[in-house]
Every structure is written in C-alpha cells, then in structure tokens.
Coordinates of C-alpha atoms in Angstrom, one line a residue:
X1 CA -123.2 89.4 -42.1
X2 CA -121.2 86.6 -40.4
X3 CA -117.5 86.7 -41.0
X4 CA -116.2 83.9 -43.2
X5 CA -113.8 81.5 -41.5
X6 CA -111.1 80.0 -43.7
X7 CA -110.1 77.0 -41.5
X8 CA -107.8 75.5 -44.1
X9 CA -105.9 78.8 -44.5
X10 CA -105.6 79.4 -40.8
X11 CA -104.4 75.9 -40.2
X12 CA -101.8 76.2 -42.9
X13 CA -100.6 79.7 -41.6
X14 CA -100.3 78.3 -38.1
X15 CA -98.4 75.1 -39.3
X16 CA -96.0 77.1 -41.4
X17 CA -94.9 79.2 -38.4
X18 CA -93.5 75.9 -36.9
X19 CA -93.8 77.4 -33.4
X20 CA -96.4 75.1 -31.9
X21 CA -98.9 76.0 -29.2
X22 CA -96.0 76.8 -27.0
X23 CA -95.0 79.6 -29.4
X24 CA -98.6 81.0 -29.2
X25 CA -98.4 81.0 -25.4
X26 CA -94.9 82.6 -25.5
X27 CA -96.4 85.4 -27.8
X28 CA -98.7 86.2 -24.9
X29 CA -102.1 85.3 -26.5
X30 CA -105.1 85.6 -24.2
X31 CA -107.6 84.0 -26.6
X32 CA -106.9 80.7 -28.5
X33 CA -107.1 80.8 -32.3
X34 CA -110.4 79.5 -33.8
X35 CA -108.8 76.4 -35.2
X36 CA -108.5 75.1 -31.6
X37 CA -112.2 75.7 -30.8
X38 CA -114.1 72.4 -30.2
X39 CA -117.9 72.5 -30.7
X40 CA -119.6 73.6 -27.5
X41 CA -121.6 70.4 -27.1
X42 CA -118.4 68.4 -27.0
X43 CA -116.6 70.5 -24.4
X44 CA -119.6 71.5 -22.2
X45 CA -121.5 68.3 -21.8
X46 CA -118.9 66.0 -20.2
X47 CA -120.7 63.5 -18.0
X48 CA -118.4 62.6 -15.1
X49 CA -119.1 60.2 -12.3
X50 CA -121.1 61.6 -9.3
X51 CA -118.5 62.6 -6.7
X52 CA -120.0 60.1 -4.2
X53 CA -118.8 57.2 -6.4
X54 CA -115.1 57.6 -7.0
X55 CA -114.1 55.0 -9.6
X56 CA -110.4 54.4 -10.1
X57 CA -108.5 52.3 -12.7
X58 CA -106.9 49.3 -11.1
X59 CA -103.3 49.4 -9.8
X60 CA -101.2 46.3 -10.3
X61 CA -98.0 45.6 -8.5
X62 CA -95.5 43.9 -10.8
X63 CA -93.1 43.0 -8.0
X64 CA -90.1 44.6 -9.8
X65 CA -90.8 42.4 -12.9
X66 CA -89.9 39.1 -11.3
X67 CA -92.5 36.9 -9.6
X68 CA -91.4 34.8 -6.6
X69 CA -93.7 31.9 -7.6
X70 CA -96.1 30.8 -10.3
X71 CA -99.0 31.4 -7.9
X72 CA -97.9 35.1 -7.6
X73 CA -97.6 35.4 -11.4
X74 CA -101.0 33.8 -11.9
X75 CA -102.7 36.2 -9.5
X76 CA -101.1 39.1 -11.4
X77 CA -102.5 37.6 -14.7
X78 CA -106.0 37.4 -13.2
X79 CA -105.7 41.1 -12.1
X80 CA -104.5 42.1 -15.6
X81 CA -107.4 40.2 -17.2
X82 CA -110.0 41.7 -14.9
X83 CA -108.5 45.2 -15.4
X84 CA -108.5 45.1 -19.2
X85 CA -111.9 43.4 -19.5
X86 CA -113.5 46.0 -17.1
X87 CA -111.5 49.2 -17.9
X88 CA -109.1 48.7 -20.9
X89 CA -106.7 50.6 -18.6
X90 CA -104.6 49.8 -15.5
X91 CA -101.6 51.3 -13.8
X92 CA -98.5 49.4 -12.8
X93 CA -96.2 50.0 -9.8
X94 CA -92.9 48.2 -9.0
X95 CA -92.5 48.0 -12.8
X96 CA -88.7 48.0 -12.8
X97 CA -88.1 51.5 -14.3
X98 CA -86.4 53.6 -11.6
X99 CA -88.2 56.8 -10.6
X100 CA -85.1 58.8 -11.3
X101 CA -85.1 57.6 -14.9
X102 CA -88.7 58.6 -15.2
X103 CA -88.0 62.1 -13.7
X104 CA -85.1 62.7 -16.0
X105 CA -87.2 61.7 -18.9
X106 CA -89.9 64.2 -18.0
X107 CA -87.2 66.9 -17.5
X108 CA -85.6 66.1 -20.8
X109 CA -88.9 66.4 -22.7
X110 CA -89.7 69.6 -21.0
X111 CA -86.3 70.8 -21.9
X112 CA -86.8 69.9 -25.6
X113 CA -90.1 71.8 -25.8
X114 CA -88.8 74.8 -23.9
X115 CA -85.6 75.3 -25.7
X116 CA -84.9 78.0 -28.4
X117 CA -87.6 77.9 -31.0
X118 CA -85.1 77.9 -33.8
X119 CA -83.5 74.6 -32.6
X120 CA -87.0 73.0 -32.4
X121 CA -87.9 74.2 -35.9
X122 CA -85.1 72.0 -37.3
X123 CA -87.2 68.9 -36.2
X124 CA -90.6 70.2 -37.3
X125 CA -92.2 67.9 -39.9
X126 CA -95.4 66.3 -41.1
X127 CA -93.7 63.4 -42.9
X128 CA -95.2 60.3 -41.2
X129 CA -92.2 58.1 -42.2
X130 CA -89.7 60.4 -40.4
X131 CA -88.1 58.7 -37.4
X132 CA -87.7 61.9 -35.4
X133 CA -90.1 64.8 -35.7
X134 CA -91.8 67.5 -33.8
X135 CA -95.2 69.1 -34.6
X136 CA -98.6 70.2 -33.3
X137 CA -101.3 67.5 -33.7
X138 CA -100.5 64.6 -36.2
X139 CA -104.1 65.2 -37.6
X140 CA -103.9 69.0 -37.7
X141 CA -105.2 69.1 -41.3
X142 CA -107.8 66.3 -41.0
X143 CA -109.4 67.0 -37.6
X144 CA -112.4 69.3 -37.1
X145 CA -110.7 71.1 -34.3
X146 CA -107.0 71.2 -33.2
X147 CA -105.9 70.1 -29.7
X148 CA -103.7 72.2 -27.3
X149 CA -100.5 70.3 -27.4
X150 CA -97.2 69.9 -29.1
X151 CA -95.5 66.5 -29.6
X152 CA -92.0 65.2 -30.2
X153 CA -92.3 61.7 -31.9
X154 CA -89.3 59.4 -32.0
X155 CA -89.0 55.8 -33.3
X156 CA -86.8 54.0 -30.8
X157 CA -87.1 50.3 -31.9
X158 CA -86.5 47.9 -33.6
X159 CA -83.8 50.2 -35.1
X160 CA -82.3 52.0 -32.2
X161 CA -81.4 55.6 -33.2
X162 CA -77.9 57.0 -32.7
X163 CA -77.8 59.7 -30.0
X164 CA -76.7 62.3 -32.6
X165 CA -80.0 61.7 -34.5
X166 CA -82.1 62.6 -31.5
X167 CA -82.5 66.1 -30.0
X168 CA -79.3 66.9 -28.1
X169 CA -81.1 68.0 -25.0
X170 CA -83.0 64.7 -24.3
X171 CA -81.4 62.1 -26.6
X172 CA -79.4 60.2 -24.0
X173 CA -82.2 59.9 -21.5
X174 CA -84.6 58.8 -24.3
X175 CA -82.2 55.9 -25.2
X176 CA -82.0 54.8 -21.6
X177 CA -85.7 55.1 -21.0
X178 CA -86.6 53.2 -24.1
X179 CA -84.2 50.4 -23.3
X180 CA -86.0 50.0 -19.9
X181 CA -89.5 50.4 -21.6
X182 CA -88.8 47.6 -24.1
X183 CA -88.2 45.2 -21.1
X184 CA -91.4 46.3 -19.4
X185 CA -93.3 46.1 -22.6
X186 CA -92.2 42.5 -23.1
X187 CA -93.4 41.6 -19.6
X188 CA -96.8 43.2 -20.1
X189 CA -97.2 41.3 -23.4
X190 CA -96.4 38.1 -21.6
X191 CA -99.1 38.8 -19.0
X192 CA -101.6 39.8 -21.7
X193 CA -100.9 36.6 -23.6
X194 CA -101.5 34.6 -20.5
X195 CA -104.7 36.6 -19.8
X196 CA -105.9 35.6 -23.2
X197 CA -105.3 31.9 -22.4
X198 CA -102.3 31.8 -24.7
X199 CA -98.6 30.8 -24.1
X200 CA -96.6 33.7 -22.6
X201 CA -94.6 34.3 -25.8
X202 CA -97.6 34.4 -28.1
X203 CA -97.9 38.1 -28.6
X204 CA -94.1 38.6 -28.6
X205 CA -93.9 36.0 -31.4
X206 CA -96.4 38.1 -33.4
X207 CA -93.9 41.0 -33.1
X208 CA -96.2 43.0 -30.9
X209 CA -93.3 44.0 -28.6
X210 CA -90.8 44.6 -31.4
X211 CA -91.4 48.3 -32.3
X212 CA -91.5 51.3 -30.0
X213 CA -92.3 54.9 -30.7
X214 CA -92.3 57.6 -28.0
X215 CA -94.9 60.4 -28.3
X216 CA -93.5 63.0 -26.0
X217 CA -96.3 65.6 -25.4
X218 CA -96.2 69.1 -24.0
X219 CA -99.4 70.8 -23.0
X220 CA -98.8 74.5 -22.3
X221 CA -101.2 76.4 -19.9
X222 CA -104.3 77.2 -21.9
X223 CA -105.8 80.7 -21.8
X224 CA -109.3 79.3 -22.6
X225 CA -109.4 75.7 -21.4
X226 CA -113.2 75.4 -21.8
X227 CA -112.9 75.8 -25.5
X228 CA -110.5 73.0 -26.4
X229 CA -108.8 69.8 -25.3
X230 CA -105.3 68.7 -24.6
X231 CA -106.2 65.6 -26.6
X232 CA -109.9 65.0 -27.6
X233 CA -111.6 61.7 -27.1
X234 CA -109.8 58.9 -29.0
X235 CA -108.5 55.3 -28.9
X236 CA -104.9 54.5 -29.5
X237 CA -104.0 52.7 -32.7
X238 CA -101.2 50.7 -31.0
X239 CA -101.1 47.1 -29.6
X240 CA -100.5 48.7 -26.2
X241 CA -99.5 52.2 -24.9
X242 CA -97.6 52.7 -21.6
X243 CA -97.9 56.3 -20.4
X244 CA -95.7 58.3 -18.1
X245 CA -97.5 61.4 -16.9
X246 CA -96.3 64.2 -14.6
X247 CA -98.1 65.7 -11.5
X248 CA -100.5 68.0 -13.4
X249 CA -103.3 65.6 -14.3
X250 CA -106.1 65.9 -16.8
X251 CA -106.2 62.4 -18.2
X252 CA -109.7 60.8 -18.3
X253 CA -110.9 57.4 -19.3
X254 CA -114.4 56.6 -20.6
X255 CA -116.0 54.0 -18.3
X256 CA -119.7 53.0 -18.3
X257 CA -120.6 56.1 -20.3
X258 CA -118.9 58.5 -17.8
X259 CA -115.4 60.1 -17.8
X260 CA -113.2 59.1 -14.8
X261 CA -110.0 60.9 -13.8
X262 CA -106.7 59.1 -13.7
X263 CA -104.9 61.0 -10.9
X264 CA -101.1 61.2 -11.3
X265 CA -98.9 58.8 -9.3
X266 CA -95.2 59.6 -9.6
X267 CA -94.2 55.9 -9.2
X268 CA -96.8 54.5 -11.6
X269 CA -97.0 54.0 -15.3
X270 CA -100.4 53.7 -17.0
X271 CA -101.1 50.8 -19.5
X272 CA -103.9 50.9 -22.0
X273 CA -104.8 48.6 -24.8
X274 CA -104.9 49.8 -28.4
X275 CA -107.0 49.1 -31.5
X276 CA -104.5 46.6 -32.9
X277 CA -104.8 44.4 -29.8
X278 CA -108.6 44.7 -29.9
X279 CA -108.4 43.5 -33.5
X280 CA -106.1 40.5 -33.0
X281 CA -107.9 39.5 -29.7
X282 CA -111.2 39.5 -31.7
X283 CA -112.8 41.9 -29.2
X284 CA -111.8 39.8 -26.1
X285 CA -109.8 42.9 -25.0
X286 CA -111.1 46.3 -26.0
X287 CA -109.4 49.6 -26.8
X288 CA -111.1 52.3 -24.7
X289 CA -111.7 56.0 -25.4
X290 CA -109.7 58.5 -23.3
X291 CA -108.9 62.2 -23.5
X292 CA -106.9 64.9 -21.8
X293 CA -108.5 68.1 -20.7
X294 CA -106.9 71.4 -21.7
X295 CA -104.3 72.5 -19.1
X296 CA -105.7 74.9 -16.5
X297 CA -102.4 74.9 -14.5
X298 CA -99.9 77.7 -14.6
X299 CA -97.2 75.3 -15.6
X300 CA -97.0 72.9 -18.5
X301 CA -98.1 69.3 -18.4
X302 CA -95.6 66.7 -19.7
X303 CA -96.5 63.1 -20.7
X304 CA -94.7 60.5 -22.6
X305 CA -96.7 57.7 -24.4
X306 CA -94.7 54.6 -25.4
X307 CA -96.6 53.2 -28.4
X308 CA -95.9 49.6 -29.2
X309 CA -96.8 49.4 -32.9
X310 CA -94.9 49.0 -36.1
X311 CA -93.5 52.1 -37.9
X312 CA -94.8 53.1 -41.3
X313 CA -94.4 51.6 -43.8
X314 CA -94.8 48.0 -42.6
X315 CA -96.6 45.3 -44.5
X316 CA -96.9 42.7 -41.7
X317 CA -100.5 41.4 -41.8
X318 CA -102.6 41.1 -38.7
X319 CA -106.0 39.5 -38.1
X320 CA -107.8 37.8 -35.2
X321 CA -105.5 35.2 -33.6
X322 CA -106.6 31.8 -34.8
X323 CA -106.5 30.3 -31.3
X324 CA -109.2 32.8 -30.2
X325 CA -111.7 32.2 -33.0
X326 CA -114.1 29.3 -33.5
X327 CA -117.4 28.5 -35.1
X328 CA -119.1 30.0 -32.1
X329 CA -116.8 33.0 -32.1
X330 CA -115.9 33.7 -35.8
X331 CA -113.5 36.5 -36.8
X332 CA -115.0 39.9 -36.4
X333 CA -112.2 41.7 -38.4
X334 CA -110.6 41.4 -41.7
X335 CA -106.8 41.1 -42.0
X336 CA -104.9 44.4 -42.3
X337 CA -101.5 46.0 -41.9
X338 CA -100.4 48.7 -39.5
X339 CA -99.7 50.9 -42.5
X340 CA -103.3 50.6 -43.7
X341 CA -104.7 51.2 -40.2
X342 CA -102.4 54.3 -39.7
X343 CA -103.4 55.8 -43.0
X344 CA -107.1 55.4 -42.2
X345 CA -106.4 56.9 -38.7
X346 CA -104.6 59.9 -40.2
X347 CA -107.3 60.5 -42.8
X348 CA -110.1 60.7 -40.2
X349 CA -108.4 62.5 -37.4
X350 CA -109.4 62.1 -33.8
X351 CA -113.2 62.2 -34.1
X352 CA -114.1 59.9 -31.2
X353 CA -115.4 57.1 -33.4
X354 CA -113.5 53.8 -33.3
X355 CA -111.3 53.4 -36.4
X356 CA -111.9 49.7 -36.1
X357 CA -115.4 50.0 -37.5
X358 CA -113.6 50.3 -40.9
X359 CA -112.0 46.8 -40.5
X360 CA -115.1 44.9 -39.2
X361 CA -116.3 42.0 -41.3

C-alpha cells in the first residue's frame, strides 16, 4: 500500500522550525524533503535552445546615467523598446551603481543568511504587511511544490527604514544600495515611458518609481537539483524588477518557447518588466516568464531583486494608460489595485500561469 503523504502537515512542520532550506543543508541532509519535489514532467522536460544558436538578452549601456546628447538618449530608448518587445528582459551596464556597492550588498546578504540561526529566527514571518521579514517561499502554503531558496524581504521606499529596524549585519549597505537603486529605477522608468511614446515623467507621475522592496535571495547548494527549482517558472508582479546576481548563474528566461540562460556579468544589472507594467501598457510591453534552476554549485547563489511596486495594503487604482488605448486598441484589462493583485498572486502560488488572466476584460 502506498504511503500517505500529508503535504500540509509537512509544510507546517518545516515552516515552524524557522530554519529555512539553509538549515536543512546545515543539518547534512542528502535527500530533499518531499515538499520540494516538483512533478517530473516539469523538471525533466526543459526545452533549451540548441547549442548552435546562442541567444542572449540584450545589453544596454546607460552611459553612467547621463546622456551626452538627445541623439544618444533616443538611441538608448530605441534599444530599450526593442529589448522589451522582443525579450521582456535586458541588462544594463554603466548604470551608475558602483561595483563595490554591488559586491558589498551581495556580501551583506550572504552574511545575513549565514549568521546564527537564532538571530535570523527573530525576523522569520509570513505576515505580508511586515516591512522586514525572512522566510522560505512567500507561497509555501499555496504552491504545489516548494522552491529551494530562502528570502529576506525588506521595504525600502517610500518610507525609508531606520538602520536599527534592518538586520544589523546588512542594514547599512541595504540603505546605501537602495538609495542608488531608486535613482536607477527613475531613469529606467523615464526610458520606458519614452519607449511607450509618452513623456519621460509619465510612469513616475503614476508613482511606478515610488515604492521599492528588496527580495534578497539565498540559494544553498541542493543535494538533488533535478527534483526542484531555485524559483520555478513565474512572472513578477512588479512594474519592473532590477536584479543583481552573483557569479553562480542559473537564471533562465523563456523566449520563443525555449529557456535561455542569462550568464552572470559582475558589472551588469538585469531589468525585467512585471505584470503591473504589462497591465498599464495594455500589453504593449509584456511580463515574461523566468526561473532559476536549483543550485548545483558547492557554494550558495546570492541574488537581490529590487521590486518597484507598492507595498500592501495600497489602494491606488491602476488600469491601461488612457494615452495607449483607442477604439482600435481598447483596454484589455479592468482596473485593479496592487493589493488585489498581490492577494491573487499569493493565493495561487507560482504555478507558471500568468496572474494577469484574472484581470482581463
């Protein structure tokens, strides 16, 4: 007789330990718990591009954030438009954030996740309104299978936290990094506004650049990387996400039905569009599925995702931008709030289907 599997009970037992997947690795496990097993058809059949056709997401030089002429700026806008229409992803170099700030940020996040478990436990929470929290998988209870990663989530804007409210080991660098990230975010939103044929400040005036949350991920080495994911296939709920990743790799983007690798570049930051931007652009720009493979390396993978989206609760209403709709191109989505979208997102978990289907007219 087949053994019965009490997923709900096992998830609850794991969650209540508050040790994360890092704690499982530290305990010396050689097999991952069943709650992390993804269905074989998901993990085994992963179409990737034939090796003869290497496809890369575009790299765009931002010239340090200042453009010497309107011609230079316009050429960057064209590149941004082409990148987001073709890939939904691009990476930026000469973006204005010093490499040493990025390196210190990665070190700080690694330090947080590798510090004494009792210190980390003080931050462990599943309260979605908490401004500083650490846990394993925001959708641990709603997803069909858990992912092999732990995350420190911190809300950094519009209300800038005090250093003492952040983890001591990485609080100062988080404040510095976020300050620089807000500047870069504003520039990206200007370029995206222009790429949509709107005035540079249009998206900023809709408060797209106002709120920032850092999702600081830690992917320990996985004893059975073929059975799970670092993060399974999903789209981001944000307006945009700007990602800092370390040298380990594992990020893949879905393009033309195949998964393409996004190799690490220590000087680059990766920009991708989120569901909120797809909604307000009325599908002119699309939020693209991506995933992270489970970590096969002997050392942990660190990545920090800067999510530009409002914190919860927030009742600001968003719908397709009126300048982008017409009789020929009517609104494809109903109006909604980030709170409603986030609750829908949390209830479903990362199942690979676009959460936007729920908001289509």
